[in-house]
XYZ file of C-alpha atoms in Angstrom:
119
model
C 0.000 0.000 0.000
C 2.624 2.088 0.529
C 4.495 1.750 -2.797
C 2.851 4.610 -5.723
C 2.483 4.873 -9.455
C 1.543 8.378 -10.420
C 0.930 9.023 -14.083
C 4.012 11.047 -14.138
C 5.836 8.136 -13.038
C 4.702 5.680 -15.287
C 5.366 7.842 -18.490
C 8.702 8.082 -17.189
C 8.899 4.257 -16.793
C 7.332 3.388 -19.928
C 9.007 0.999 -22.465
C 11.402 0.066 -19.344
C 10.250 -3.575 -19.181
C 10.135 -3.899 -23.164
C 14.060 -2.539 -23.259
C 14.846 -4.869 -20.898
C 12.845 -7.809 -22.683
C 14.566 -6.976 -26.023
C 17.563 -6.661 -24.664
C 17.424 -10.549 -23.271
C 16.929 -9.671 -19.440
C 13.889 -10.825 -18.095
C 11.717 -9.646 -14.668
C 9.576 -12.272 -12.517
C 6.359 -11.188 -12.145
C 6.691 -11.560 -8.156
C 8.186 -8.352 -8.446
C 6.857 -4.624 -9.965
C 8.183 -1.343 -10.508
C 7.202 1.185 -7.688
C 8.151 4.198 -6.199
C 7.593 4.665 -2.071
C 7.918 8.238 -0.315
C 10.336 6.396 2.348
C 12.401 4.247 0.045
C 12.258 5.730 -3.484
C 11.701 4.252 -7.210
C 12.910 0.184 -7.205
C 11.076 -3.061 -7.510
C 8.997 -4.212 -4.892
C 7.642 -7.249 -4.482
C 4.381 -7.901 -5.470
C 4.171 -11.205 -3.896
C 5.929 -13.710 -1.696
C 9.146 -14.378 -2.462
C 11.317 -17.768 -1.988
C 15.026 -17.892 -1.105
C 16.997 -18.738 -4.726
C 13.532 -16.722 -7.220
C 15.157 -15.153 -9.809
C 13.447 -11.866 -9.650
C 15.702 -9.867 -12.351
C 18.008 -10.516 -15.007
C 20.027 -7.576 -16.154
C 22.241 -8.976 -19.369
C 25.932 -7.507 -19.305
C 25.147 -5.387 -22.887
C 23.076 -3.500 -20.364
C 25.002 -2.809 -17.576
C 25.850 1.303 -17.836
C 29.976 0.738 -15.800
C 32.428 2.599 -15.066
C 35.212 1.640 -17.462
C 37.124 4.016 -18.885
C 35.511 5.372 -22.430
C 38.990 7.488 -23.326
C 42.341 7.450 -22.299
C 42.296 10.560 -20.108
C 39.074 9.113 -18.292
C 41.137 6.407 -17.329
C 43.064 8.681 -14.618
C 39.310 9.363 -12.980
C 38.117 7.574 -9.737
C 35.684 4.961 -10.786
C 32.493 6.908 -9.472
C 33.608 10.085 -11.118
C 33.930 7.754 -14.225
C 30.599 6.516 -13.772
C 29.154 9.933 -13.271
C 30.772 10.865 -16.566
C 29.312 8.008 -18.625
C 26.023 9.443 -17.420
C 26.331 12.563 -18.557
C 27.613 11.162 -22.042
C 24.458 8.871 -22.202
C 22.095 11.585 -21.251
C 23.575 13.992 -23.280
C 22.670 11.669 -26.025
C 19.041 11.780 -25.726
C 16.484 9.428 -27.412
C 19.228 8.177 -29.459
C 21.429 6.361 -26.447
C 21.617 2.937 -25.413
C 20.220 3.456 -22.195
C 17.529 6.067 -23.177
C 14.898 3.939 -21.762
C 16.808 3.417 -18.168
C 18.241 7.028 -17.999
C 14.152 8.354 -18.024
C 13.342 6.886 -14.921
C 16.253 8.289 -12.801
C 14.908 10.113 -10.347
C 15.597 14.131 -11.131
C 18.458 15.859 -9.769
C 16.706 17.249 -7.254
C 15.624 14.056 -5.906
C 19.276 13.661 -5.559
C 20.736 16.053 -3.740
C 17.635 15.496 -1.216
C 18.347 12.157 -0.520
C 22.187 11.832 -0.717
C 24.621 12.691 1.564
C 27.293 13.099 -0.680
C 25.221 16.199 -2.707
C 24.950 18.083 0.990
């Protein structure tokens, strides 16, 4: 009862499961998209869940990491590196990869709100 979809949030979430899907990942259906006020946007279970359920698959094309695009990123700290290919993603719009993932990231003011580290 506690977790939310407003419409908002399920524009932003749209075509989520399908990029996953097409992508070869797969989601149980013991488990659903949500967003809570004390927790935030994950997957929640929608269900009971047994020890060893595979609840998500994530395939490694889709993992967003932190290695080093260009030489000079290389010298970065691996979060900074991380934080950069975010920026080069987003920056690419509709026409990156992760398109679909970066639209449900919470906005930057969501952020700094809930993370020490923006204080």
């Amino acid at each position: 009862k506690s977790v939310v979809t407003t419409p908002r949030w399920r524009a932003e979430m749209e075509g989520l499961d399908d990029w996953l899907l097409a992508h070869g990942g797969a989601c149980s259906r013991s488990v659903r998209l949500g967003e809570s006020r004390r927790s935030g946007r994950g997957l929640y279970a929608a269900r009971p869940v047994a020890g060893g359920d595979v609840l998500l698959v994530v395939p490694h094309a889709l993992l967003l990491t932190a290695t080093p695009r260009s030489h000079s990123a290389g010298a970065l700290a691996k979060t900074d590196r991380l934080i950069l290919a975010l920026l080069e993603e987003a920056a690419g719009g509709s026409a990156s990869r992760w398109a679909p993932y970066l639209r449900t990231l919470p906005p930057r003011r969501a952020f700094e709100e809930s993370l020490p580290l923006m204080w």
